[in-house]
mmCIF file of C-alpha atoms in Angstrom:
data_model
loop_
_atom_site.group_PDB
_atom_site.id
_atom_site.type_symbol
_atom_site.label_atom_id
_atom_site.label_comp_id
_atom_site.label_asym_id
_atom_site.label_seq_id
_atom_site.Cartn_x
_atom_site.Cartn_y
_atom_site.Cartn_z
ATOM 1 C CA UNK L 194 -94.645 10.520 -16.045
ATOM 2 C CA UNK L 195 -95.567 12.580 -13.145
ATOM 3 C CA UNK L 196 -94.875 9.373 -10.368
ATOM 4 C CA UNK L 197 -96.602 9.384 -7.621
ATOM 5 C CA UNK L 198 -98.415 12.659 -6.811
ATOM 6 C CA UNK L 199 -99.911 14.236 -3.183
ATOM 7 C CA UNK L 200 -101.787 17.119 -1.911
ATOM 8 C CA UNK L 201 -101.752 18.881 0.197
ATOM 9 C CA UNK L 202 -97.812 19.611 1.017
ATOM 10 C CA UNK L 203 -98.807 20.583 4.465
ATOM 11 C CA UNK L 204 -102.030 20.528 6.432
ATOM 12 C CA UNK L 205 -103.035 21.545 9.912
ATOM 13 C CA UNK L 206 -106.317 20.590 11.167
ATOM 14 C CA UNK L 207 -108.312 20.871 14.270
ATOM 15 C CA UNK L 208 -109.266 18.253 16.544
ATOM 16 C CA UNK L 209 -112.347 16.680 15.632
ATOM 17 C CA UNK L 210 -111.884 18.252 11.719
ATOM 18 C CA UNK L 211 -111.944 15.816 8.434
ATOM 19 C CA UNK L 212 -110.299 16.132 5.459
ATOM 20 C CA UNK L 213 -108.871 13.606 2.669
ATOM 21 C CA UNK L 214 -105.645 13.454 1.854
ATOM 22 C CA UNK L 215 -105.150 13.323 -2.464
ATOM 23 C CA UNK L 216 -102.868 10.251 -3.730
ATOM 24 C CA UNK L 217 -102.248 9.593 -7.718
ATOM 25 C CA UNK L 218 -100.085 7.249 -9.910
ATOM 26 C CA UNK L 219 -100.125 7.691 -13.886
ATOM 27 C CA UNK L 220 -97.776 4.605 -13.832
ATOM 28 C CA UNK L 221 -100.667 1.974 -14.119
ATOM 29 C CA UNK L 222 -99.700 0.469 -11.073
ATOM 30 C CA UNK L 223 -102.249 -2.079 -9.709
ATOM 31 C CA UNK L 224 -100.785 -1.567 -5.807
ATOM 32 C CA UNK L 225 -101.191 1.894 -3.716
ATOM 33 C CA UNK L 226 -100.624 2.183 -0.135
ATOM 34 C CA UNK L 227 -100.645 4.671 2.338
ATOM 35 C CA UNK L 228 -97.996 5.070 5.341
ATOM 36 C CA UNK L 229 -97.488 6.931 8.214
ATOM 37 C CA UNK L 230 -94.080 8.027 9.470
ATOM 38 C CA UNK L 231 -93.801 9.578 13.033
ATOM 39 C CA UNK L 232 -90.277 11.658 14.323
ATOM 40 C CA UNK L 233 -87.471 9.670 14.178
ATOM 41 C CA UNK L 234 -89.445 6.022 13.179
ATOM 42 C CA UNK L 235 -89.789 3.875 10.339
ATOM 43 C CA UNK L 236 -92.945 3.904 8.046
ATOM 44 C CA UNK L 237 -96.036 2.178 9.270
ATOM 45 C CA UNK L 238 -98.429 0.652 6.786
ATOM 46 C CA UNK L 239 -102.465 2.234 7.072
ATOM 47 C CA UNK L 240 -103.973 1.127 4.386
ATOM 48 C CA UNK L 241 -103.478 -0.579 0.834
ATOM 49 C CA UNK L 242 -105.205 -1.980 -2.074
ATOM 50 C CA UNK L 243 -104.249 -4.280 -4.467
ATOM 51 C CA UNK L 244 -106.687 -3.041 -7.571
ATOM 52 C CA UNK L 245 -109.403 -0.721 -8.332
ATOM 53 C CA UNK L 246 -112.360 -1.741 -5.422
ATOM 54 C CA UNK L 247 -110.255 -3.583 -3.357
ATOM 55 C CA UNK L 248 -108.962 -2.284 -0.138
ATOM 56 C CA UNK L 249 -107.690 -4.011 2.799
ATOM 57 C CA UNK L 250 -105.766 -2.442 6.638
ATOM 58 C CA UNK L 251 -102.442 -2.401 7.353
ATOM 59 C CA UNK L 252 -100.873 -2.347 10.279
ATOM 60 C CA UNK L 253 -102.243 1.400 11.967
ATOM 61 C CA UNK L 254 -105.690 1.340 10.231
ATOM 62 C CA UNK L 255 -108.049 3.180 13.125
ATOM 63 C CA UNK L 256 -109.373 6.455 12.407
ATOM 64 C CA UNK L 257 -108.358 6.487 9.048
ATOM 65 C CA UNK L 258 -110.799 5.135 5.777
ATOM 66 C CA UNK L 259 -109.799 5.023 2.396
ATOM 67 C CA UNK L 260 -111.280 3.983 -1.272
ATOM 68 C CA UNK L 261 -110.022 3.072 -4.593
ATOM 69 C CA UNK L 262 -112.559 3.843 -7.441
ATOM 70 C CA UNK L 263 -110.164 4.227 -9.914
ATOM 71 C CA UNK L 264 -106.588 2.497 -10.568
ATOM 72 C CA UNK L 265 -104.810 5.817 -10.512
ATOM 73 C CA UNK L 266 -106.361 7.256 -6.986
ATOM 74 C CA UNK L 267 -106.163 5.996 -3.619
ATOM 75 C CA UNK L 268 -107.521 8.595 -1.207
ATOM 76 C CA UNK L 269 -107.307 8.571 2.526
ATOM 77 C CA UNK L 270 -109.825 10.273 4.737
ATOM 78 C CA UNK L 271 -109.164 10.908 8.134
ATOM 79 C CA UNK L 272 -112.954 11.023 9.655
ATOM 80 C CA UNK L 273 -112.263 12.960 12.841
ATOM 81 C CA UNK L 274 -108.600 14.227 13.260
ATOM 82 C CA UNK L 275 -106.618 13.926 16.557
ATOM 83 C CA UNK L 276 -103.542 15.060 17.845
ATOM 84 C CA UNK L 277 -102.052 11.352 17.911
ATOM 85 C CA UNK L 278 -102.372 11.681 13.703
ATOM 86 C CA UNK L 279 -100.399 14.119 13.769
ATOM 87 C CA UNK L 280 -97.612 12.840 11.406
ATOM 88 C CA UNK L 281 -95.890 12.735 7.613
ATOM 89 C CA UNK L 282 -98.168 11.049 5.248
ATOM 90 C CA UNK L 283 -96.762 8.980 2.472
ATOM 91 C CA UNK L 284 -98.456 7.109 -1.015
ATOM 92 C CA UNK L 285 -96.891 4.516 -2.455
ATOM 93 C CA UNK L 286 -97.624 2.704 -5.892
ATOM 94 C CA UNK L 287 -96.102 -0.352 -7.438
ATOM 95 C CA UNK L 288 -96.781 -3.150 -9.888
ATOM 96 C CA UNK L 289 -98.432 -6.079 -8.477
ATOM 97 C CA UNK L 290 -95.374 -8.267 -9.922
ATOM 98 C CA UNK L 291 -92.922 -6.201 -7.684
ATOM 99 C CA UNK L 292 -94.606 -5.239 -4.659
ATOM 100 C CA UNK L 293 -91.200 -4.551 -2.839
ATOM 101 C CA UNK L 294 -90.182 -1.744 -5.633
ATOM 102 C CA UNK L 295 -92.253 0.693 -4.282
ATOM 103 C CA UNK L 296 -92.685 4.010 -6.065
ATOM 104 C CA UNK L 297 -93.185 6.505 -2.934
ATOM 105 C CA UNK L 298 -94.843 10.052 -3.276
ATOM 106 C CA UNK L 299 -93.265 13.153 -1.846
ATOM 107 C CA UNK L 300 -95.747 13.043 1.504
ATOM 108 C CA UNK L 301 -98.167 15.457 3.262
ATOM 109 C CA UNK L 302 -97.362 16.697 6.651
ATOM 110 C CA UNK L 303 -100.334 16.944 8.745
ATOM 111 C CA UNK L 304 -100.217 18.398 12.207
ATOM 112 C CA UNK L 305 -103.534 18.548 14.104
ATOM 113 C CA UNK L 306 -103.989 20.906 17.094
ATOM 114 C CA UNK X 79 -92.102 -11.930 7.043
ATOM 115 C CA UNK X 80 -88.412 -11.968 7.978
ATOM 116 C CA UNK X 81 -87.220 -9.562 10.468
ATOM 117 C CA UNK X 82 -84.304 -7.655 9.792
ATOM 118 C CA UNK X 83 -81.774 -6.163 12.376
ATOM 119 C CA UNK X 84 -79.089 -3.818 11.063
ATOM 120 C CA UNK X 85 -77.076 -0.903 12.750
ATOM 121 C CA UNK X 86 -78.898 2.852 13.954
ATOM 122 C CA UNK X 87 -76.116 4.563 12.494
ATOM 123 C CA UNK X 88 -72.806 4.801 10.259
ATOM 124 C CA UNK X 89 -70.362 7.403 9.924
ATOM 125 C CA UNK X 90 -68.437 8.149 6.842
ATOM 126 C CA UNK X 91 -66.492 10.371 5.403
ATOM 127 C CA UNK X 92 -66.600 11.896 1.798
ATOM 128 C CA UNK X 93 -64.576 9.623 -1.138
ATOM 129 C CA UNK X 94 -64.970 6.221 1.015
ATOM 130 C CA UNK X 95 -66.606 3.054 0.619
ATOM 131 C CA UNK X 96 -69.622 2.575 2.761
ATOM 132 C CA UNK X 97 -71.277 -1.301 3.678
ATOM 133 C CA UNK X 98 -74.206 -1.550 5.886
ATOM 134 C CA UNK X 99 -74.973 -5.022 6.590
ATOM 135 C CA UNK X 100 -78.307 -6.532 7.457
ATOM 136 C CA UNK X 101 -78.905 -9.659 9.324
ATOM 137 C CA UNK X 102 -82.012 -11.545 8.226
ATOM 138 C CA UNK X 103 -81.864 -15.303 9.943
ATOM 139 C CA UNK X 104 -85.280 -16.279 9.140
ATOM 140 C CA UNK X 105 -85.536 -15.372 5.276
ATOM 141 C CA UNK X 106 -87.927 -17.574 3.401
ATOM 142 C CA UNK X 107 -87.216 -19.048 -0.015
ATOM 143 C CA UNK X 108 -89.467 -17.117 -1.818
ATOM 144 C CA UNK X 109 -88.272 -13.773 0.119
ATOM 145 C CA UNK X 110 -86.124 -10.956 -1.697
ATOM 146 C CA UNK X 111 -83.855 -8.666 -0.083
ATOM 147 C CA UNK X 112 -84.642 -5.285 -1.129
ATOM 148 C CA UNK X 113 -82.588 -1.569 0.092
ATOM 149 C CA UNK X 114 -84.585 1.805 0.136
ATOM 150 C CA UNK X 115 -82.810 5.135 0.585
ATOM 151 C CA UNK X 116 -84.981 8.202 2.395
ATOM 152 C CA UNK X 117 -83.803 11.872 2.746
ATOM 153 C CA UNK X 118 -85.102 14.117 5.113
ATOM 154 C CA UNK X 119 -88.766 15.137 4.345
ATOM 155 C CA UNK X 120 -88.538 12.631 1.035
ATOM 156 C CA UNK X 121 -90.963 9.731 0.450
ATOM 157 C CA UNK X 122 -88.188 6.088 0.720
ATOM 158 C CA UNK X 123 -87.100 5.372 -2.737
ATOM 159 C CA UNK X 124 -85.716 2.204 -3.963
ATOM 160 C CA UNK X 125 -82.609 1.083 -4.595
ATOM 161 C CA UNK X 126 -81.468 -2.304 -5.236
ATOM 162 C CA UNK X 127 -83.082 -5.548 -4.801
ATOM 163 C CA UNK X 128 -81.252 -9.071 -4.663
ATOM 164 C CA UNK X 129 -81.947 -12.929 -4.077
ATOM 165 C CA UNK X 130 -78.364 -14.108 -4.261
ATOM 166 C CA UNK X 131 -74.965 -13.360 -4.972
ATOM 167 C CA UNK X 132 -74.437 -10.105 -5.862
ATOM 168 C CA UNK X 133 -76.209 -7.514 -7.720
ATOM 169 C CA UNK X 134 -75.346 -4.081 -9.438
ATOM 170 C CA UNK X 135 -76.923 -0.882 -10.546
ATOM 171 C CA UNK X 136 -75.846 2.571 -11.214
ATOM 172 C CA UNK X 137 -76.279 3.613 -7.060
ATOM 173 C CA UNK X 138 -74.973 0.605 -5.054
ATOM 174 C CA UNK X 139 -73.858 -3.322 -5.172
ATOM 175 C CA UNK X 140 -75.972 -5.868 -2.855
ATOM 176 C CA UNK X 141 -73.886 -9.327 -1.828
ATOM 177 C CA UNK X 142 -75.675 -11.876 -0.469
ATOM 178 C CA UNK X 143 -73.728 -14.515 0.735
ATOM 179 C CA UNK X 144 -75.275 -18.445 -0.112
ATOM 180 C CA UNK X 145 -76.385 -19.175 3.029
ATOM 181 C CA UNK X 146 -78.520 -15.435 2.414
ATOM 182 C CA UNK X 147 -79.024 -14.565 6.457
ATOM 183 C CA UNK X 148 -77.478 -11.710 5.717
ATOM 184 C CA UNK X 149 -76.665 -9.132 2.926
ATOM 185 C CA UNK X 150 -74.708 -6.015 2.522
ATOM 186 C CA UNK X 151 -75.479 -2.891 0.755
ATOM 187 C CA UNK X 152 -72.417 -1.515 -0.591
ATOM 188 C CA UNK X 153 -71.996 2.202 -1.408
ATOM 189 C CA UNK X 154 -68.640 3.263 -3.513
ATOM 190 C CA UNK X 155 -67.190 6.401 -3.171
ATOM 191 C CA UNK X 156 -69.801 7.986 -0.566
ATOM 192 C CA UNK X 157 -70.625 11.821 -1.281
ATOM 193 C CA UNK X 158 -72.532 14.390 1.118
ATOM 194 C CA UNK X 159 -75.771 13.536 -0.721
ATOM 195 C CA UNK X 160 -75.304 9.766 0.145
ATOM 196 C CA UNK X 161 -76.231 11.099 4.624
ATOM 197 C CA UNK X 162 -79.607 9.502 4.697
ATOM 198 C CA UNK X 163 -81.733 6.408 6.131
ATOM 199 C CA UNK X 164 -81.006 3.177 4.433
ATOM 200 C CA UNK X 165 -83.738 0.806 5.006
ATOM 201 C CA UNK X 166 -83.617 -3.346 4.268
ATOM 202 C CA UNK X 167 -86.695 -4.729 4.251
ATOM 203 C CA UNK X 168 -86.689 -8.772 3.286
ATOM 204 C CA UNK X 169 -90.140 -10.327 1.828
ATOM 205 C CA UNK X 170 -91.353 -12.307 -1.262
ATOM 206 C CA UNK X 171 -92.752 -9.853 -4.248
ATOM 207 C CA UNK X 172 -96.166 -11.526 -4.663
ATOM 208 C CA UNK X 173 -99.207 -10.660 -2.833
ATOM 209 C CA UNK X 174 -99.538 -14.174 -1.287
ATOM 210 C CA UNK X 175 -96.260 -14.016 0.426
ATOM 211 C CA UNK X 176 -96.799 -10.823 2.254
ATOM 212 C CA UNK X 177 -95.117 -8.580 -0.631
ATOM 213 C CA UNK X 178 -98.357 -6.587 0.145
ATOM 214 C CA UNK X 179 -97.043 -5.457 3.483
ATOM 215 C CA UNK X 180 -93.901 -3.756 3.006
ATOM 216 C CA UNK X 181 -92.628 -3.418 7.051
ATOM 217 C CA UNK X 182 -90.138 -0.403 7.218
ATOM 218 C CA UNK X 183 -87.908 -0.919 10.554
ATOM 219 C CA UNK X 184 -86.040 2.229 12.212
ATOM 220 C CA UNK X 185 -83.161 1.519 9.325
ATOM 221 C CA UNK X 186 -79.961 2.522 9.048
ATOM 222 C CA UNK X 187 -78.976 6.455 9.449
ATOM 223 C CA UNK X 188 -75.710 7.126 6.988
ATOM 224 C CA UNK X 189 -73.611 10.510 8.277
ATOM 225 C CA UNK X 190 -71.104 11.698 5.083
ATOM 226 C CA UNK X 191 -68.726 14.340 6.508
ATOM 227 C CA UNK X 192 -66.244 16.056 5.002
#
């Protein structure tokens, strides 16, 4: 099993750009979530979903949408980037049984200018 | 969800036995007590989860005492590739107890020196 996969590595955008940051799980796992993690904090929750078409905000939702067609994506899209999301980026997956053993991806670091 | 408070920062040194407590007053019945590990530029990855007592895998020991308002994540025989942020994070595993919202605090940073 490959785990939890994300592209890109890195990123840097310009203000105002979009883009859509890649998140995949071949474990099966019915939860994926996306965090943010700023310098020298703990992870805050954006968005998760709890199965395919069902999506719900965390705790830092604005300026960020996301989608879950299929059980193994979970895509976010940042619609217009600013500096303030500048930031490491990280996908999470679990089974809905165990929602506190999270199975964490290895993160995108996005810097917009 | 119950809030957790345990120290910024440890120091260690190689070959000793590292315990980072967490103080949790308000856990729930339902709630778990679960430990993460993070390295610099790594995603948080699991480690141990507990409800009572104690409880032991390959990486580390959890003890919960019975009165579970606090736990402590025990580390044997700490290496240089044991320095990173240890997080507790205390919440029940189902989605109707909040096991959807996983709420990462500052942790706890571990320093192993030689």
């Amino acid at each position: 099993n490959a785990g939890v996969t994300q592209t890109p590595k890195f990123q840097v955008l310009k203000t105002g750009q979009s883009m859509t940051l890649q998140c995949a799980q071949d474990m099966n796992h019915e939860y994926m979530s996306w965090y943010r993690q700023d310098p020298g904090m703990g992870l805050r929750l954006i968005h998760y979903s709890v199965g395919a078409g069902i999506t719900d905000q965390g705790e830092v939702p604005n300026g960020y949408n996301v989608s879950r067609s299929t059980t193994e994506d979970f895509p976010l899209r940042l619609l217009s980037a600013a500096p303030s999301q500048t930031s490491v980026y990280f996908c999470a997956s679990a089974r809905a049984s165990t929602l506190y053993e999270q199975y964490f991806g290895p993160g995108t670091r996005l810097t917009v200018t | 969800l119950a809030k957790t408070t345990q120290p910024i920062s440890m120091d260690s040194y190689e070959g000793q036995e590292v315990n980072i407590t967490c103080s949790h007053n308000n856990i729930a019945t339902n709630d778990y007590i679960t430990w993460y590990q993070q390295f610099p530029s790594q995603g948080p990855r699991f480690i141990i989860q507990g409800y009572k007592t104690k409880v032991t895998n390959e990486v580390a020991s959890l003890f919960i005492p019975a009165d579970r308002k606090s736990s402590t994540l025990s580390l044997p025989r700490v290496s240089l590739s044991d320095t990173a942020v240890y997080y507790c994070l205390v919440g029940d595993n189902g989605l109707t107890g909040g096991g959807n919202k996983l709420t990462f605090g500052t942790g706890t940073q571990l320093k192993v020196e030689l």
